[in-house]
Tab-separated table of C-alpha atoms in Angstrom:
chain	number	residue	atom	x	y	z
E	30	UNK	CA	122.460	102.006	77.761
E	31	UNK	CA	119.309	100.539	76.314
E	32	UNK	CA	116.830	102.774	74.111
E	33	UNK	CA	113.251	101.258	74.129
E	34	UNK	CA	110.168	102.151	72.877
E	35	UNK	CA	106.903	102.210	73.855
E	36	UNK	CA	103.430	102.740	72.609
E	37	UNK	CA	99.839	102.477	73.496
E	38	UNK	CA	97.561	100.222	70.921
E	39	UNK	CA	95.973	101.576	68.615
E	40	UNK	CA	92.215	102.709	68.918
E	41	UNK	CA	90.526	103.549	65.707
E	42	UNK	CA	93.661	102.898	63.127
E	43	UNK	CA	93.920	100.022	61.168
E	44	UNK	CA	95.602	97.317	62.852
E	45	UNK	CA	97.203	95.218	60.658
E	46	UNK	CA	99.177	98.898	59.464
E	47	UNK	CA	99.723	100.058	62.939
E	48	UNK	CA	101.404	96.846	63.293
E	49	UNK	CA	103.311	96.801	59.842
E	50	UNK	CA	104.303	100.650	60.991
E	51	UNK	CA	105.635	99.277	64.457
E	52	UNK	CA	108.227	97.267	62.441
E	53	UNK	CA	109.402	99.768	60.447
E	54	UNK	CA	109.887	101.814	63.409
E	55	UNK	CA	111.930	98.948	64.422
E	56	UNK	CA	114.153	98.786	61.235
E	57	UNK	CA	114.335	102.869	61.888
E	58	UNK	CA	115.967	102.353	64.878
E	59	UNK	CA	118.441	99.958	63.518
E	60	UNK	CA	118.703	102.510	61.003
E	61	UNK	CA	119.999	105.631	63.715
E	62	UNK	CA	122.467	103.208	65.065
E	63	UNK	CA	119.937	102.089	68.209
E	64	UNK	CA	120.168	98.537	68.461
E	65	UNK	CA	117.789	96.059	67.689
E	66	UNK	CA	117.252	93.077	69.962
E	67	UNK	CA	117.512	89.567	68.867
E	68	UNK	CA	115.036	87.365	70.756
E	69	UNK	CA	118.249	85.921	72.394
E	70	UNK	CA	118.579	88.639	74.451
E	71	UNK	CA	117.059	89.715	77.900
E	72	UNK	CA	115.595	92.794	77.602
E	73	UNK	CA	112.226	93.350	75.237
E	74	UNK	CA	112.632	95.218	71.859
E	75	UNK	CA	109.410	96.735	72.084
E	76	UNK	CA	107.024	97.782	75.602
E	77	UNK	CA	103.425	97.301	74.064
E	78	UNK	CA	101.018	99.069	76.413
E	79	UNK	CA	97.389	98.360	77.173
E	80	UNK	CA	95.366	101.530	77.560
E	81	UNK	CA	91.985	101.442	75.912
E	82	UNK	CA	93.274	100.667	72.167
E	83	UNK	CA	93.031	97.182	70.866
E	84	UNK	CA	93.838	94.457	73.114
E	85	UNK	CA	97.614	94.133	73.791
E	86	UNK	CA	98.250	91.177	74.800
E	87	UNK	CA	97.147	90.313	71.366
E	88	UNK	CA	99.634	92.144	69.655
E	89	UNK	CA	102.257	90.794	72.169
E	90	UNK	CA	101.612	87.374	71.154
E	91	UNK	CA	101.143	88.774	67.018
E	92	UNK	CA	104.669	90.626	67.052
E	93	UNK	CA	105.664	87.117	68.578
E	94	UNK	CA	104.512	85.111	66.144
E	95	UNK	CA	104.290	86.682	62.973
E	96	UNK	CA	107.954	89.111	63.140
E	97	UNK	CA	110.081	87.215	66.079
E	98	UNK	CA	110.141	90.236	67.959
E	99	UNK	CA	110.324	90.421	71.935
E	100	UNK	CA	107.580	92.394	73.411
E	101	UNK	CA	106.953	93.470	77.217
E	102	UNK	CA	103.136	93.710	78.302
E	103	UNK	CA	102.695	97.298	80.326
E	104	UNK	CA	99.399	97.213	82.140
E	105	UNK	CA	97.586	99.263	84.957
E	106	UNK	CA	96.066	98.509	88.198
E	107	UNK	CA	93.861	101.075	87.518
E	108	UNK	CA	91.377	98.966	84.548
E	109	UNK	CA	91.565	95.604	85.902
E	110	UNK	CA	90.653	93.958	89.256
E	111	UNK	CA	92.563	90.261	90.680
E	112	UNK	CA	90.810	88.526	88.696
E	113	UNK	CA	91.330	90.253	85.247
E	114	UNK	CA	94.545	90.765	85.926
E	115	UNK	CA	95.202	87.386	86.703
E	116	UNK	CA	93.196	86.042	83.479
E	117	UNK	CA	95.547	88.087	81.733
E	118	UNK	CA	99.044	86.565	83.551
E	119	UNK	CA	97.412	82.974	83.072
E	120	UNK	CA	97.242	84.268	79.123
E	121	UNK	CA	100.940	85.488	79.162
E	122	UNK	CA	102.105	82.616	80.547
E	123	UNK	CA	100.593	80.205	77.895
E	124	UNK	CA	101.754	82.885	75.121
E	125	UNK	CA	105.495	82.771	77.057
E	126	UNK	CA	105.367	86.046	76.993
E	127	UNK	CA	107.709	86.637	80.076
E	128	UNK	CA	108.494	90.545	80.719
E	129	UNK	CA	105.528	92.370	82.452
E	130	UNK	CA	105.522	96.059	83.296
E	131	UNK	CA	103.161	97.321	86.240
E	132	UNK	CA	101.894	100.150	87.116
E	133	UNK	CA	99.288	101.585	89.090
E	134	UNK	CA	97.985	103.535	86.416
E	135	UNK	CA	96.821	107.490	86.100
E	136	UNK	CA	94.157	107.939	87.920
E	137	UNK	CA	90.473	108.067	85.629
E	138	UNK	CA	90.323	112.029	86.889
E	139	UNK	CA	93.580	112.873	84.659
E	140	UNK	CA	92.385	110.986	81.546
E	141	UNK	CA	89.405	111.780	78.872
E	142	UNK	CA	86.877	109.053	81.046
E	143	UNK	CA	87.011	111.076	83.822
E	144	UNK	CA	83.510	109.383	84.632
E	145	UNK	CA	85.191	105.710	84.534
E	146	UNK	CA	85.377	103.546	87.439
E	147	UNK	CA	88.336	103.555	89.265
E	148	UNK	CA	89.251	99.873	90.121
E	149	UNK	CA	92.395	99.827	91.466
E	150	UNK	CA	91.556	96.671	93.542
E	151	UNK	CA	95.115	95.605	94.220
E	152	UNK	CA	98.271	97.741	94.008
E	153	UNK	CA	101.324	96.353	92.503
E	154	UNK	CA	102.838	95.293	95.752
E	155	UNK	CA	99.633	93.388	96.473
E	156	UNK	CA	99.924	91.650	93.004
E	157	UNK	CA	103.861	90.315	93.720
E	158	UNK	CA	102.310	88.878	96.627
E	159	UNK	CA	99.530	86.769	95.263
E	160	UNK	CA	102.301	85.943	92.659
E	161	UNK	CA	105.283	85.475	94.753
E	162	UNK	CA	102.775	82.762	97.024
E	163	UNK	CA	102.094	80.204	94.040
E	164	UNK	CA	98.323	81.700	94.440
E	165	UNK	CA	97.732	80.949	90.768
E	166	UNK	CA	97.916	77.633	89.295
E	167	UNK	CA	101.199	77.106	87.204
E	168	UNK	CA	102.153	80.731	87.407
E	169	UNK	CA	104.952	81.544	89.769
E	170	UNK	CA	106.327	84.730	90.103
E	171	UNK	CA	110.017	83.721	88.790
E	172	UNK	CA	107.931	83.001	85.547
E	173	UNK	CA	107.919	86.815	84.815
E	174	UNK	CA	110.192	89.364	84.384
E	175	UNK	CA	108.541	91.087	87.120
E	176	UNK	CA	109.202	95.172	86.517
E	177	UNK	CA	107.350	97.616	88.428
E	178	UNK	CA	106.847	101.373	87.361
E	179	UNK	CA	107.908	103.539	90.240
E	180	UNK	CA	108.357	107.008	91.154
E	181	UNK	CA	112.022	108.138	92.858
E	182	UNK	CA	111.783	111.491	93.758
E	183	UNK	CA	111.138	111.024	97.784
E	184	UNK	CA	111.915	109.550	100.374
E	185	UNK	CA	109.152	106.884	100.602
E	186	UNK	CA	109.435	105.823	97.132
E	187	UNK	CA	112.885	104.564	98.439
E	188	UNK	CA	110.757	101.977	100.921
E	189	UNK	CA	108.262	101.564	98.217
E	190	UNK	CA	111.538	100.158	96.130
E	191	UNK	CA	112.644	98.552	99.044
E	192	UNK	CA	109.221	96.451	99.577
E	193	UNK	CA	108.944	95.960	96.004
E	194	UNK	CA	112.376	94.571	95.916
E	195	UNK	CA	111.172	91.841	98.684
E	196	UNK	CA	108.390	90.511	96.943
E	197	UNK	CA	110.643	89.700	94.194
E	198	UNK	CA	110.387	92.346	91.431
E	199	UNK	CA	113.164	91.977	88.923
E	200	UNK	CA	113.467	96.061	86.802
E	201	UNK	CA	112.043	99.413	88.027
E	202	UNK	CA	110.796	101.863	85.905
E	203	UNK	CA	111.244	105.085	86.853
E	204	UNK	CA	108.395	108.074	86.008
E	205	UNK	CA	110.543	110.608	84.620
E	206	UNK	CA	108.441	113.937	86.320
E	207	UNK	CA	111.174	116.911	85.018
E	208	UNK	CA	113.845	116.315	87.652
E	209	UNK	CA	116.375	113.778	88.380
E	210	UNK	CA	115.828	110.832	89.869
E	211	UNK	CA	117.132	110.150	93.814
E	212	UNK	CA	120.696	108.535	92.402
E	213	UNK	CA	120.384	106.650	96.141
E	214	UNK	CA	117.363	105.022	95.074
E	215	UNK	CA	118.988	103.870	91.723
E	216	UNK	CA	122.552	102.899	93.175
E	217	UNK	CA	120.267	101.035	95.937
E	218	UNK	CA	118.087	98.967	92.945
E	219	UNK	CA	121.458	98.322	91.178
E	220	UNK	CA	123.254	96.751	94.354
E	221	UNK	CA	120.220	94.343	94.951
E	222	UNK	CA	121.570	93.069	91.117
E	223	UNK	CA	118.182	94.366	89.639
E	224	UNK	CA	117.886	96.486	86.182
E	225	UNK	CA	116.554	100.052	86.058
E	226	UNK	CA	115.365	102.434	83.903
E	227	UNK	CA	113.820	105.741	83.037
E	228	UNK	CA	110.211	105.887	81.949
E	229	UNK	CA	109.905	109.497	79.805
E	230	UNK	CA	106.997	110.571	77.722
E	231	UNK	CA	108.664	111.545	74.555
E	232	UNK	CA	106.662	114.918	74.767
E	233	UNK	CA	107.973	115.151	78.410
E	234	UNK	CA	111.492	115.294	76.708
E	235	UNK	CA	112.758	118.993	76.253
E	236	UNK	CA	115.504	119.425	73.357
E	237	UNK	CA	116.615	117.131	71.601
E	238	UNK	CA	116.787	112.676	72.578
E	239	UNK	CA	120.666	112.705	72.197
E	240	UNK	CA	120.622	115.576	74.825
E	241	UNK	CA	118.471	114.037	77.481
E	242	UNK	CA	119.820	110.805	77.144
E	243	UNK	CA	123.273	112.530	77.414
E	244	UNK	CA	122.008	114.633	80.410
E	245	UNK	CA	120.871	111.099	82.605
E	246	UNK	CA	123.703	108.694	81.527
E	247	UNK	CA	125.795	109.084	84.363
E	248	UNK	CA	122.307	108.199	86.602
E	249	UNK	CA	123.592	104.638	86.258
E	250	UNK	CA	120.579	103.290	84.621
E	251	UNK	CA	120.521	100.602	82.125
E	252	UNK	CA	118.256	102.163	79.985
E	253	UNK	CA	115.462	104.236	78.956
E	254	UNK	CA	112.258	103.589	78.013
E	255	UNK	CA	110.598	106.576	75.533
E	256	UNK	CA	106.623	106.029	75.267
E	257	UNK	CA	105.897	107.387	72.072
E	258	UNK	CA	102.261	108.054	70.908
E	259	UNK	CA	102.506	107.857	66.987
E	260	UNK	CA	104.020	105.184	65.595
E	261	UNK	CA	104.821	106.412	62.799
E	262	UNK	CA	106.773	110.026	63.359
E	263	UNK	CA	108.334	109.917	67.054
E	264	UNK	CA	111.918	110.833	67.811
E	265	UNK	CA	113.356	107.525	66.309
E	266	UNK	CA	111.409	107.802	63.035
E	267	UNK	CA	112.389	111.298	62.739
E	268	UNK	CA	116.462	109.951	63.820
E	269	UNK	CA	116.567	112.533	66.412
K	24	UNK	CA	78.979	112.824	110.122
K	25	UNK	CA	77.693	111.565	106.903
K	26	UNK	CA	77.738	113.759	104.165
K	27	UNK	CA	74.806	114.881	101.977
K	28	UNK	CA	73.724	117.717	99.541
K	29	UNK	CA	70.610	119.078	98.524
K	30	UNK	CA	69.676	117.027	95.397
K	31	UNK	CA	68.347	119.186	92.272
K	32	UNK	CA	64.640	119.827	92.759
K	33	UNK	CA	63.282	119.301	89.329
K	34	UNK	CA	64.574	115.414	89.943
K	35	UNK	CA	62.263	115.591	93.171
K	36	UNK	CA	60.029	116.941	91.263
K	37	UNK	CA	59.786	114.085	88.681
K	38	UNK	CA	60.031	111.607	91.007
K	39	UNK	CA	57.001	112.887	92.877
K	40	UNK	CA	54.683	114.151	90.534
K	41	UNK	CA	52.043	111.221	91.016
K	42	UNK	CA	51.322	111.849	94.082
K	43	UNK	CA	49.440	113.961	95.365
K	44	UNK	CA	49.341	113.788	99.271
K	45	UNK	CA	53.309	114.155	100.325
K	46	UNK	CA	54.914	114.075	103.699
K	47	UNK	CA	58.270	115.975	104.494
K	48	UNK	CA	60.567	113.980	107.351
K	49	UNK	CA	64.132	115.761	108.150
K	50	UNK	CA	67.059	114.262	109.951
K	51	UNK	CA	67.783	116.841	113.137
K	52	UNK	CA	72.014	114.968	112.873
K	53	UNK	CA	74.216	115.045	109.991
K	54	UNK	CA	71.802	116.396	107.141
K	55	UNK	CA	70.902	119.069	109.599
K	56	UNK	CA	74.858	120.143	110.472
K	57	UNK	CA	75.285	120.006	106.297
K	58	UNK	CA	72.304	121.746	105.806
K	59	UNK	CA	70.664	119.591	103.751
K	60	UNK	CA	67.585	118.397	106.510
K	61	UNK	CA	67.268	120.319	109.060
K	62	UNK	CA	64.176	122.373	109.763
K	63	UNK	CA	65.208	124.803	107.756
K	64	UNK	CA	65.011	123.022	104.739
K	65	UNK	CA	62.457	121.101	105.756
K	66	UNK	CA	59.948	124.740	105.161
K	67	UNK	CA	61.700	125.269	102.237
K	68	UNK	CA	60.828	121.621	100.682
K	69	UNK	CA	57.377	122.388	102.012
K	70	UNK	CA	57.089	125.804	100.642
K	71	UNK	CA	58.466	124.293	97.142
K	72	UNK	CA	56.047	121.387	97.595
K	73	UNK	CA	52.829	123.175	97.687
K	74	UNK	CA	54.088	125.768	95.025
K	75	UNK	CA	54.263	122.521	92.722
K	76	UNK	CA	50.562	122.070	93.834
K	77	UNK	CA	51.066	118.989	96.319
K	78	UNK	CA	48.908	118.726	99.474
K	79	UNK	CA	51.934	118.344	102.257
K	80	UNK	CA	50.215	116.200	105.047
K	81	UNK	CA	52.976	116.475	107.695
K	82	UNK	CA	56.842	118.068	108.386
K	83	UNK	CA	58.593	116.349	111.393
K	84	UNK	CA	62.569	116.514	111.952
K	85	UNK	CA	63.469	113.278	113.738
K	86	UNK	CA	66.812	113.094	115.585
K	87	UNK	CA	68.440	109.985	113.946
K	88	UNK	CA	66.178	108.759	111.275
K	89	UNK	CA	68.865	106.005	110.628
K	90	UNK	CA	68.370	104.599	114.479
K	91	UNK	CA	65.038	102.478	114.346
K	92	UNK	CA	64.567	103.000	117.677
K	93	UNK	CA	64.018	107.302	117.898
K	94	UNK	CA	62.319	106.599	114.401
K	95	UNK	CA	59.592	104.510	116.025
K	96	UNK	CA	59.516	107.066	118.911
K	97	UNK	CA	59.370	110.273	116.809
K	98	UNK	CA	56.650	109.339	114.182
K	99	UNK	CA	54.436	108.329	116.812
K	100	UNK	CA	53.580	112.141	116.892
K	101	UNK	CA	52.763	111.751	113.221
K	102	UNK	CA	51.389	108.691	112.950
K	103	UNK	CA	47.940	109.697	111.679
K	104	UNK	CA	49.084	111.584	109.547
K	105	UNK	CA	51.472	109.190	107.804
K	106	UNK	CA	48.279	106.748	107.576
K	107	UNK	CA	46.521	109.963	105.081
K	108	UNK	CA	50.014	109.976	103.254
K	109	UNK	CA	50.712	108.401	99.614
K	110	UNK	CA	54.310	109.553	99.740
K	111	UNK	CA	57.583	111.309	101.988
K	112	UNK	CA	60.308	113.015	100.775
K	113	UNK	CA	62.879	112.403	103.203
K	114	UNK	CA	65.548	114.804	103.990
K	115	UNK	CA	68.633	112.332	105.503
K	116	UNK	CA	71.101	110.022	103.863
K	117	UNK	CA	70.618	107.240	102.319
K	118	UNK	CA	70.182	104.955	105.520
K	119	UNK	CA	67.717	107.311	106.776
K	120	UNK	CA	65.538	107.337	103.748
K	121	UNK	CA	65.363	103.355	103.548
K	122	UNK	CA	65.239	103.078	107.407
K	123	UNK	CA	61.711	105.499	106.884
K	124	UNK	CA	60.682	103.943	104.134
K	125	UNK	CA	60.605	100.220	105.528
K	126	UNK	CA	58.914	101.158	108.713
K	127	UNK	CA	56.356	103.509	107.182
K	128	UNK	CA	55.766	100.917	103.950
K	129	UNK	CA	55.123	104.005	101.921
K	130	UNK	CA	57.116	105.492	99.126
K	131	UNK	CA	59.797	107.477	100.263
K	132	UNK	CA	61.614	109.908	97.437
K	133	UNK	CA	65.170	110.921	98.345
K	134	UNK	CA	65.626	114.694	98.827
K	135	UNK	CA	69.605	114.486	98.975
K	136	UNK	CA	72.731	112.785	97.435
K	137	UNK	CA	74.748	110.928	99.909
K	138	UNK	CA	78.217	111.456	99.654
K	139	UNK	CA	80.703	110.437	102.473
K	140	UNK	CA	81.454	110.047	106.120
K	141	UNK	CA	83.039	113.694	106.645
K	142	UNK	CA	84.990	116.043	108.876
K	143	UNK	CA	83.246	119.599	109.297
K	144	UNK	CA	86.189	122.414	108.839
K	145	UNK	CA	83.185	125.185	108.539
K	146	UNK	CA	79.010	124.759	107.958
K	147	UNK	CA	79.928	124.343	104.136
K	148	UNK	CA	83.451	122.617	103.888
K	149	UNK	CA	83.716	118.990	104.642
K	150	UNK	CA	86.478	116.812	104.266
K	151	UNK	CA	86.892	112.791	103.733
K	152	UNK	CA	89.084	111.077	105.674
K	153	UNK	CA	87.097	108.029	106.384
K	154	UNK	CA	86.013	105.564	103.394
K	155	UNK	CA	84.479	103.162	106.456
K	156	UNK	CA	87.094	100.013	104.351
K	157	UNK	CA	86.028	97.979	107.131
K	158	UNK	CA	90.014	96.646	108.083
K	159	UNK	CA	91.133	99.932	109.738
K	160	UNK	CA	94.723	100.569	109.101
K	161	UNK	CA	95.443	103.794	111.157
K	162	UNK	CA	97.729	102.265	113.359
K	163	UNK	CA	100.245	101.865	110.834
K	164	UNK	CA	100.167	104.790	108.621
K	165	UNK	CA	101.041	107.647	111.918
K	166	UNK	CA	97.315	107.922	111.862
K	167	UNK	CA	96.313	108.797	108.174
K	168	UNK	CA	93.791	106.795	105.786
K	169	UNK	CA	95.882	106.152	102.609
K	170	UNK	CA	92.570	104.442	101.707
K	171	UNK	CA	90.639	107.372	101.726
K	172	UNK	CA	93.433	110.333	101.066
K	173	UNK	CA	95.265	108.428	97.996
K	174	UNK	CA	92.653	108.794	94.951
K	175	UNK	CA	93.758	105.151	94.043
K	176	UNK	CA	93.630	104.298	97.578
K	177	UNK	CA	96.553	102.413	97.677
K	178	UNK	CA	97.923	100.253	100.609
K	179	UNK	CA	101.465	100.313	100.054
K	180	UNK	CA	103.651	103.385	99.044
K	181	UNK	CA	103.351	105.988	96.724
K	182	UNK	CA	102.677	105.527	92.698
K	183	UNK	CA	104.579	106.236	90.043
K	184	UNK	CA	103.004	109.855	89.309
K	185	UNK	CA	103.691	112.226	92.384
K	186	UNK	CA	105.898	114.627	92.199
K	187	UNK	CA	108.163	113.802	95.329
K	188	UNK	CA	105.774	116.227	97.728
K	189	UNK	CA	102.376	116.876	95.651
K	190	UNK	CA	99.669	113.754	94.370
K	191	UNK	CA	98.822	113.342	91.064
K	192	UNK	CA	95.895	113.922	90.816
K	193	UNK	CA	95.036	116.673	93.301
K	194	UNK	CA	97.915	118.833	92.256
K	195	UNK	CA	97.457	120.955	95.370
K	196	UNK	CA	97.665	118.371	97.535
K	197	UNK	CA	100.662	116.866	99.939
K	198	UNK	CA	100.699	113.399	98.684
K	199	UNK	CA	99.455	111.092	101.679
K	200	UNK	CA	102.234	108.460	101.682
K	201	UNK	CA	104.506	110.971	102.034
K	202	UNK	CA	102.344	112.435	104.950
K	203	UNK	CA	102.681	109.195	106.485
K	204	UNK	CA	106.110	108.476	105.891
K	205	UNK	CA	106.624	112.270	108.311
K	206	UNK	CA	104.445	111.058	110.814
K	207	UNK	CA	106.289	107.441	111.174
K	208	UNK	CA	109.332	108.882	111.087
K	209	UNK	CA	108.437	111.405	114.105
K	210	UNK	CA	106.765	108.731	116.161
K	211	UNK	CA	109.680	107.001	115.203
K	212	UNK	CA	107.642	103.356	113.827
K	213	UNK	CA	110.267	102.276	111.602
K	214	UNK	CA	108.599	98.640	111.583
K	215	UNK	CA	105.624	100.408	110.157
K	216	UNK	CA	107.670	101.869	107.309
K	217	UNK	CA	108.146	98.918	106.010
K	218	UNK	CA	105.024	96.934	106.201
K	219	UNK	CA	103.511	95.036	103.264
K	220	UNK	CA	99.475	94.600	103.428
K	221	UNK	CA	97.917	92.787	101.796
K	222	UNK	CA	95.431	92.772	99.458
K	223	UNK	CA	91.637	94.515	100.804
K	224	UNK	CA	89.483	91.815	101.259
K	225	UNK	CA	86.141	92.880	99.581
K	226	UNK	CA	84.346	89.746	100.948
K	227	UNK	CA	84.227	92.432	104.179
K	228	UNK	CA	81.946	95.290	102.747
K	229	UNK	CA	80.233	92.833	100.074
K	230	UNK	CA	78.818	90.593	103.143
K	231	UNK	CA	78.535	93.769	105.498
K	232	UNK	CA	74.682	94.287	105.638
K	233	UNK	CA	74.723	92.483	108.753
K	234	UNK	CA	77.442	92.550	111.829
């Protein structure tokens, strides 16, 4: 089972640390036995997510360039209507930066710009559409490795798989809320030949990272992604 | 009904203080159920009015301020006074105080916030269900606005941050796509379960103005 990280960009830190720091927290997990990706391989060695830090599709494209190293762009629907979000695909795309991560994003009301516009002009099954149909020049949706954030704890997130599963989405990432997945929804994503993972805020994570990941190996997954918000002390820093 | 609340009356206050001759119109519907313009409040703007030292020409309640047609009726009975008027504050929504203010040609100041098309539980407690998103998709959803009820007013399913029963963002409340999927399920509308829409089309509500 896969390990990856993930992290927000930074907002005030200096960037060209915050990026040196992201490598070393890639040697640190090489270091606890956690393996690091080559560029070979499918899956991305690092989920870089944009928030409202430094643009990060930028440091996709820098870790790229500069250190080799695989990166998946998470995004919201939340910050960005078609068009933006499309700008940004069209930017992937020319970067060949291939694994996207979407999610609808928390809502404005649970962050600190409570006052911010919520845009929210597609959802994520509306964006595999407009993909899916060729509607932008160039950029099918086979391009990407399509993976959608999702939440399996009821009975319509099972159709919501289901749907997204038809429009061609390629991983699910599951919101880790406190409680177990549905294992039906998971078995169901796995028969349909499609990855899966666990999506867990590493403060969400009660006791210690060898325990949880012991407690939701037998889910089936194939992996589990652990957002981490300082790059340089998190659970694989530390080696826990 | 359409929604409003009294707005704060030192902003009427600012917004009026160069005038000296002021009207008062109040809208006898919705702003009258919500208490924000009915003829209640309608003395009490007056009574605040001429405490601030304004001369208040007129007070009138008109039925439907928003409907041209009872507007042109009812201010016939004011009409003279309007004439010795340099401005109204207007006691309706937002349609009402435009819909005054280009058939009287005089400055209208708003009195309340508009908020949203609501259903009345009690006088005081309102709920949204409607967001007016011009492609009404009822039909499909057992007969509940995911539009409106979902914060992000998503289309298809669920995101990633309920809990499996409550929504993310209002904690206390039953998440509405899983409202939906109970209803569909006891009207038994599979085919609706699994219906993809598409994208809004915000060409609708951008070119709206006029239907």
């Amino acid at each position: 089972m896969r390990i990856i990280p993930q992290i927000e960009t930074p907002v005030s830190e200096n960037y060209p640390a915050f990026e040196e720091n992201l490598i070393k927290l890639l040697d640190g997990m090489d270091a606890i036995g956690l393996n690091r990706l080559n560029t070979k391989q499918s899956l991305p060695q690092l989920i870089i997510e944009q928030n409202f830090g430094v643009n990060a599709l930028l440091l996709c494209n820098d870790l790229k360039e500069k250190h080799n190293i695989k990166t998946a762009y998470a995004f919201n629907m939340r910050d960005k209507n078609r068009i933006s979000v499309l700008s940004d695909l069209i930017t992937l795309k020319q970067t060949g930066i291939k694994d996207i991560i979407v999610s609808e994003g928390v809502h404005p009301l649970k962050t600190e710009f409570r006052a911010a516009k919520p845009v929210y002009d597609i959802d994520i099954l509306g964006l595999g559409l407009i993909l899916k149909r060729g509607l932008i020049s160039g950029v099918p949706l086979d391009f990407f490795n399509f993976g959608a954030a999702v939440a399996a704890s009821a009975s319509v997130d099972f159709l919501k798989v289901k749907k997204l599963i038809d429009i061609g989405a390629d991983r699910f990432f599951i919101n880790y809320t406190g409680k177990d997945p549905y294992e039906d929804i998971i078995k169901y994503i796995k028969s349909k030949n499609k990855e899966v993972f666990l999506h867990v805020k590493e403060l969400n994570i009660s006791g210690s990272t060898d325990d949880f990941i012991k407690k939701v190996e037998n889910l089936g997954l194939d992996g589990v992604i652990i957002k981490i918000t300082d790059e340089k002390a998190n659970v694989f820093t530390h080696g826990k | 009904m359409f929604l409003t609340e009294k707005k704060a009356l030192n902003e009427i206050d600012e917004a009026i203080k160069k005038y000296k001759k002021v009207g008062i119109i109040g809208c006898a519907s919705c702003a009258s159920v919500c208490l924000t313009g009915g003829s209640k409040e309608v003395k009490e703007m007056e009574k605040h009015l001429k405490a601030f030292g304004k001369e208040v020409t007129f007070t009138i309640s008109i039925d439907e301020p928003c409907d041209k047609r009872v507007l042109k009726e009812d201010i016939r009975f004011v009409e003279d006074e309007v004439e010795d008027t340099e401005a109204v504050v207007v006691l309706s929504c937002g349609t009402g105080v435009q819909t005054i203010g280009e058939f009287i040609g005089k400055k209208v100041i708003a009195g309340t916030n508009s908020k949203y098309i609501a259903q009345t539980e009690h006088i005081g407690e309102y709920n949204a269900l409607c967001a007016g998103c011009d492609e009404c998709r009822l039909n499909f959803t057992g007969g509940v606005c995911t539009v409106t009820l979902c914060p992000k007013g998503l289309l298809n399913g669920p995101c990633e941050g309920h809990n499996g029963i409550n929504c993310e963002v209002f904690e206390d409340k039953e998440c509405v796509f899983v409202k939906s999927y109970d209803l569909l399920t006891k009207y038994s509308e599979e085919e609706n379960l699994n219906k993809i829409f598409e994208p809004r089309d915000y060409g609708y509500s951008t070119t709206r103005t006029k239907i």
